[in-house]
Coordinates of C-alpha atoms in Angstrom, one line a residue:
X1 CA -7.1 11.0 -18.3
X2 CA -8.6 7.4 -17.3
X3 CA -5.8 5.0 -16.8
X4 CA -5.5 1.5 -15.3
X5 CA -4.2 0.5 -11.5
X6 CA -3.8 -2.8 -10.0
X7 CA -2.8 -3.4 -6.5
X8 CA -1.4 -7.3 -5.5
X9 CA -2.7 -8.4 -2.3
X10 CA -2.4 -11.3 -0.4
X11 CA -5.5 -12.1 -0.2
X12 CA -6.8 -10.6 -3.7
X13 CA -5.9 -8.7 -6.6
X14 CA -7.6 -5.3 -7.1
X15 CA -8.1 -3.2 -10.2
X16 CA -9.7 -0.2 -11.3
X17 CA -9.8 2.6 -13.8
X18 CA -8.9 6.1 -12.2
X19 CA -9.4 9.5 -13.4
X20 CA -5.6 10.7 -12.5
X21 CA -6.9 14.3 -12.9
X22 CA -9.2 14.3 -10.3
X23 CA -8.1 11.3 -8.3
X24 CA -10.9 9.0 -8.3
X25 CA -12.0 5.6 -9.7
X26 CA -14.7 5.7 -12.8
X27 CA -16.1 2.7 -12.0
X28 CA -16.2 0.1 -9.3
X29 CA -13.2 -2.0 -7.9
X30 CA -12.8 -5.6 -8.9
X31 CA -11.1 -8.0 -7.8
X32 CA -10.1 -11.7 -8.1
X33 CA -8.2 -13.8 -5.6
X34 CA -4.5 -13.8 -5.4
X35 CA -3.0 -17.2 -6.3
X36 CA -1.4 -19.3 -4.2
X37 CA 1.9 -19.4 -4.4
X38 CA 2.3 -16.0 -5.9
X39 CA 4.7 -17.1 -8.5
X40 CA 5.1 -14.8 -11.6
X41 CA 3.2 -16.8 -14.1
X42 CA 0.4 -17.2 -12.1
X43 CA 0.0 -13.7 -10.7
X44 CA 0.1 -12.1 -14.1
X45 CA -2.4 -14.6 -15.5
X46 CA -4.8 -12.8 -13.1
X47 CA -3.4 -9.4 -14.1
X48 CA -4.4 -10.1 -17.4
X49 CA -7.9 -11.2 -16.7
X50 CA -8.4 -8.0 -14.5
X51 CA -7.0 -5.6 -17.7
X52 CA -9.7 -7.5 -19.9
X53 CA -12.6 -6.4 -18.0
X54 CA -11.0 -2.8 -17.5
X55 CA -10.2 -1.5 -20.9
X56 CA -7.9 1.5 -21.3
X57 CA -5.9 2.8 -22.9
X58 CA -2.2 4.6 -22.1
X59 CA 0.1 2.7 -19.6
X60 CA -1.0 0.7 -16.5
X61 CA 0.5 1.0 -12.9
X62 CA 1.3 -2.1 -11.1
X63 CA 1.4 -2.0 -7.0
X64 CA 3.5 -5.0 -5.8
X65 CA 4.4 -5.5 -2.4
X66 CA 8.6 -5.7 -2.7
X67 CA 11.1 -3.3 -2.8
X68 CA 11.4 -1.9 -6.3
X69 CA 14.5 -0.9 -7.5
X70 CA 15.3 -0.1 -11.7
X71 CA 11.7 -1.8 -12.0
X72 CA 12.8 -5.3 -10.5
X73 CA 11.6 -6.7 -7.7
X74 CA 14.6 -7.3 -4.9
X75 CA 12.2 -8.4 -2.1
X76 CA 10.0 -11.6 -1.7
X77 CA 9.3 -11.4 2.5
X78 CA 5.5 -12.0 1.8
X79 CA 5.5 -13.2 -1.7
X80 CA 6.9 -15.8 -3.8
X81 CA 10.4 -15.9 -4.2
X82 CA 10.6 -16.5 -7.6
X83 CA 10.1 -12.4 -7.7
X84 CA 13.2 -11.5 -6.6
X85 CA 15.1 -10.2 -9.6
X86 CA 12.3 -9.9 -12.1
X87 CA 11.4 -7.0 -14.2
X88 CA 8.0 -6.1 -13.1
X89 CA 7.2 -3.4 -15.6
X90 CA 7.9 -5.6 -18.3
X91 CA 6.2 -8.6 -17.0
X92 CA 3.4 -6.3 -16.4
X93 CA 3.4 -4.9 -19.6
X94 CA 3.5 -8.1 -21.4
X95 CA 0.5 -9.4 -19.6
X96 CA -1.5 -6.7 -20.8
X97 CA 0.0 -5.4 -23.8
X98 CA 1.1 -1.9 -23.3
X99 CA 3.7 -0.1 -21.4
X100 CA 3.0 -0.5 -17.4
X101 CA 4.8 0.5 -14.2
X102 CA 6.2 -1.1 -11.6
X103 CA 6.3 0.6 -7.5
X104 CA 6.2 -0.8 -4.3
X105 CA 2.2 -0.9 -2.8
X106 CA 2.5 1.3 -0.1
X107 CA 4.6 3.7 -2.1
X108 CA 1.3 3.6 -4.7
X109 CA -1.1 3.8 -1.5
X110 CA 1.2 6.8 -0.4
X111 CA 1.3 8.8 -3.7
X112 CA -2.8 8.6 -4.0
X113 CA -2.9 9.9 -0.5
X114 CA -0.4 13.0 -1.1
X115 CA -1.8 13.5 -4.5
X116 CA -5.5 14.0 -3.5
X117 CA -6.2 12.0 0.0
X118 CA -5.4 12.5 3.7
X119 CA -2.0 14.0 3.3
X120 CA -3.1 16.7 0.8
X121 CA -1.2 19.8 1.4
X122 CA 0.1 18.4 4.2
X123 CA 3.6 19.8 5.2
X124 CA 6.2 18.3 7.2
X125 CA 6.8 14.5 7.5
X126 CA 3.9 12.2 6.5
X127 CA 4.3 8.6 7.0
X128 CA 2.0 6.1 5.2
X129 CA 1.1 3.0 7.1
X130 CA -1.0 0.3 5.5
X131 CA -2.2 -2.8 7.4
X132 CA -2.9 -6.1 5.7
X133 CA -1.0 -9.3 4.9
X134 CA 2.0 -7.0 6.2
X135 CA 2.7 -3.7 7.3
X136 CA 3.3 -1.3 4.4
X137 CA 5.1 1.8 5.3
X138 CA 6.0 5.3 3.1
X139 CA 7.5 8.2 4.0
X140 CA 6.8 11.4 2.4
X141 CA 8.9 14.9 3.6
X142 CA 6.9 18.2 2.2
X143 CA 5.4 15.5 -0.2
X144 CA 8.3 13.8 -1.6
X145 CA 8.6 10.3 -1.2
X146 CA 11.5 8.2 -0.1
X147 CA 10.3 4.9 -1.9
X148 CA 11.2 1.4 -0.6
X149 CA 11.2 1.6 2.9
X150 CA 10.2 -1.3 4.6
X151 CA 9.9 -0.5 8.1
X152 CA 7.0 -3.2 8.5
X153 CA 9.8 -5.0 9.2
X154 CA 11.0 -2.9 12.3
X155 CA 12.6 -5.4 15.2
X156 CA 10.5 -4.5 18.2
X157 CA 10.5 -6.2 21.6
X158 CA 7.5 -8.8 20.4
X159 CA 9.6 -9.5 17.3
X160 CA 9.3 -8.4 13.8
X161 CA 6.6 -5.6 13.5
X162 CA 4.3 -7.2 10.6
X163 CA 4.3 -10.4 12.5
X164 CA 2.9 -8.7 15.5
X165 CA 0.5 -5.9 14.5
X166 CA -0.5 -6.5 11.1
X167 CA -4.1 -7.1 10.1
X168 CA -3.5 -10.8 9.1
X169 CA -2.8 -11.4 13.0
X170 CA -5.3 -9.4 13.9
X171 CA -7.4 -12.3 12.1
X172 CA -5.2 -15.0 12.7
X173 CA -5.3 -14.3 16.3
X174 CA -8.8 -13.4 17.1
X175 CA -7.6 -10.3 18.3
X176 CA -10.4 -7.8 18.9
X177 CA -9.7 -3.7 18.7
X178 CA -8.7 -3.4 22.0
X179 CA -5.9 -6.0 21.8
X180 CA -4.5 -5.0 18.4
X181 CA -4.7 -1.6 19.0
X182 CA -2.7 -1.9 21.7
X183 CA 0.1 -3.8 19.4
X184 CA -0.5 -0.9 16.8
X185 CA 0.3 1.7 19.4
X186 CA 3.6 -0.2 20.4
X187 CA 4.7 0.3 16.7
X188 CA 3.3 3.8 16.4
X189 CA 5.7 5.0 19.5
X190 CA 8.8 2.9 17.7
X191 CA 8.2 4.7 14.5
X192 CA 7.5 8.1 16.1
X193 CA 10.9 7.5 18.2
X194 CA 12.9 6.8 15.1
X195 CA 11.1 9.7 12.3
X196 CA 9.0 12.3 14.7
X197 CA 6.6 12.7 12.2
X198 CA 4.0 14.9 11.7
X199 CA 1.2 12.6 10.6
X200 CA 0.3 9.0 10.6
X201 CA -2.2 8.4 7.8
X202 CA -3.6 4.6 8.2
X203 CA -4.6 2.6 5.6
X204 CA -5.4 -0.9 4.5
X205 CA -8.7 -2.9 4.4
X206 CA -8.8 -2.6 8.0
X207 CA -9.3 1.3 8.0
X208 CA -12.3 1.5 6.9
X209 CA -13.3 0.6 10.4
X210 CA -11.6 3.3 11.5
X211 CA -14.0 4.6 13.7
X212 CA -14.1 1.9 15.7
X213 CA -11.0 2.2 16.8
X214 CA -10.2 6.1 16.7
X215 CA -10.0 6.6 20.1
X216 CA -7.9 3.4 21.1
X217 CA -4.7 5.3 18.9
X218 CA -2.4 7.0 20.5
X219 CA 0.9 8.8 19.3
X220 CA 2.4 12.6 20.0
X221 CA 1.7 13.2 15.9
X222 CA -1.7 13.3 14.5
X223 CA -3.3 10.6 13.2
X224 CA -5.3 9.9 10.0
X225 CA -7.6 7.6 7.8
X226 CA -6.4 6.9 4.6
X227 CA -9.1 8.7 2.2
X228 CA -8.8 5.9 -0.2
X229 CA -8.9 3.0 2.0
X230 CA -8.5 0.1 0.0
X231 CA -8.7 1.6 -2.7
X232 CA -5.7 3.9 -2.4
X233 CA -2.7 1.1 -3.9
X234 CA -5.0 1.4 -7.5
X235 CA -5.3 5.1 -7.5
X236 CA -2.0 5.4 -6.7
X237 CA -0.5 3.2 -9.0
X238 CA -3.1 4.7 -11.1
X239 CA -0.8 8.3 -10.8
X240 CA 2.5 6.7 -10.8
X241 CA 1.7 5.9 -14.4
X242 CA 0.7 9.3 -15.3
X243 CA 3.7 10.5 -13.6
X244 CA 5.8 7.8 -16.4
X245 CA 4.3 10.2 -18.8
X246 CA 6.1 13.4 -17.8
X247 CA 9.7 11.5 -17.7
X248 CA 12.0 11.4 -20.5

């Protein structure tokens, strides 16, 4: 089954057509840039556009970075406030014109890597981190997830976590590996401290420069690339719309 995934970004917004049976894309990524200010209106304009060049069929996922609760956004910390109380699934699916899904982006960059990435098979506690504008965080036990959390806002000594170690400051700042890594690490031993897990998987952009960083990480759990990399919000949301197809 090929179905459509789009994953808002702060800096773009990406799309692609995944085959949810074998979790992979069919075809390459695209992406156009996210508009500024994300309002609503504008964001979906671009949604639209993307679905037009990605032809599918069945129902779409939609990764948006907000808490998701009863398919309405409740969060705006990095986006537009006019989100806050909006049905995403609906706005979603009236952009392009069949039924659509609405989850929180690192819950959608999470479920791709349980499903068929880094954390396949993986038991215990798994916690998805990915670094971009923010930091997005989800937390899988024996592969269930516990959507929403938002620990990229985690109060640490530096202040709030996503304002100190995301990859945005890493470019805002001029931060090489070194220096960020060292930030990173900070947040690893708070999140370690608060949820022992048993994996870190990494994602974002920024991971798939993993290896030149590797050996700057440290934490007591083991740590992983995201499989998907930047690609792993549209596979994900990707499956989360297959999932929709299973449910009453």
């Amino acid at each position: 089954m090929i179905l459509l995934g789009i994953d808002v970004g702060g800096s773009s917004i990406k799309g692609g057509l995944a085959d949810v049976t074998r979790g992979e894309l069919t075809r390459e990524l695209l992406s156009l840039p996210t508009p500024q200010p994300w309002a609503p209106d504008a964001v979906m304009r671009t949604v639209a556009d993307l679905s037009r060049k990605l032809p599918a069929s069945g129902p779409a996922g939609f990764a948006f970075p907000t808490v998701v609760k009863r398919g309405r956004a409740r969060t705006a910390a990095n986006v537009d406030e006019g989100w806050i109380g909006i049905d995403g699934a609906a706005l979603a699916s009236d952009a392009i014109g069949r039924p659509a899904v609405f989850l929180n982006d690192a819950d959608a960059a999470g479920i791709a890597e349980i499903k068929w990435g880094a954390g396949r098979d993986t038991p215990g506690t798994v916690i998805m981190l990915t670094f971009g504008t923010g930091i997005g965080t989800a937390i899988f036990s024996d592969g269930r997830l516990l959507p929403n959390t938002e620990f990229g806002h985690l109060c640490m000594p530096a202040g709030e976590a996503e304002h100190y170690a995301s990859a945005r400051i890493k470019t805002e700042q001029s931060l090489d590996w070194q220096q960020w890594i060292d930030r990173v690490n900070e947040y690893l031993e708070q999140m370690h401290r608060l949820f022992w897990p048993d994996v870190f998987i990494l994602g974002g952009s920024v991971s798939e420069n993993f290896d030149e960083f590797r050996s700057l990480l440290q934490s007591p759990a083991e740590i992983r690339r995201a499989r998907f990399t930047a690609q792993a919000g549209v596979i994900g949301a990707a499956l989360a719309a297959a999932m929709s197809l299973d449910k009453p």
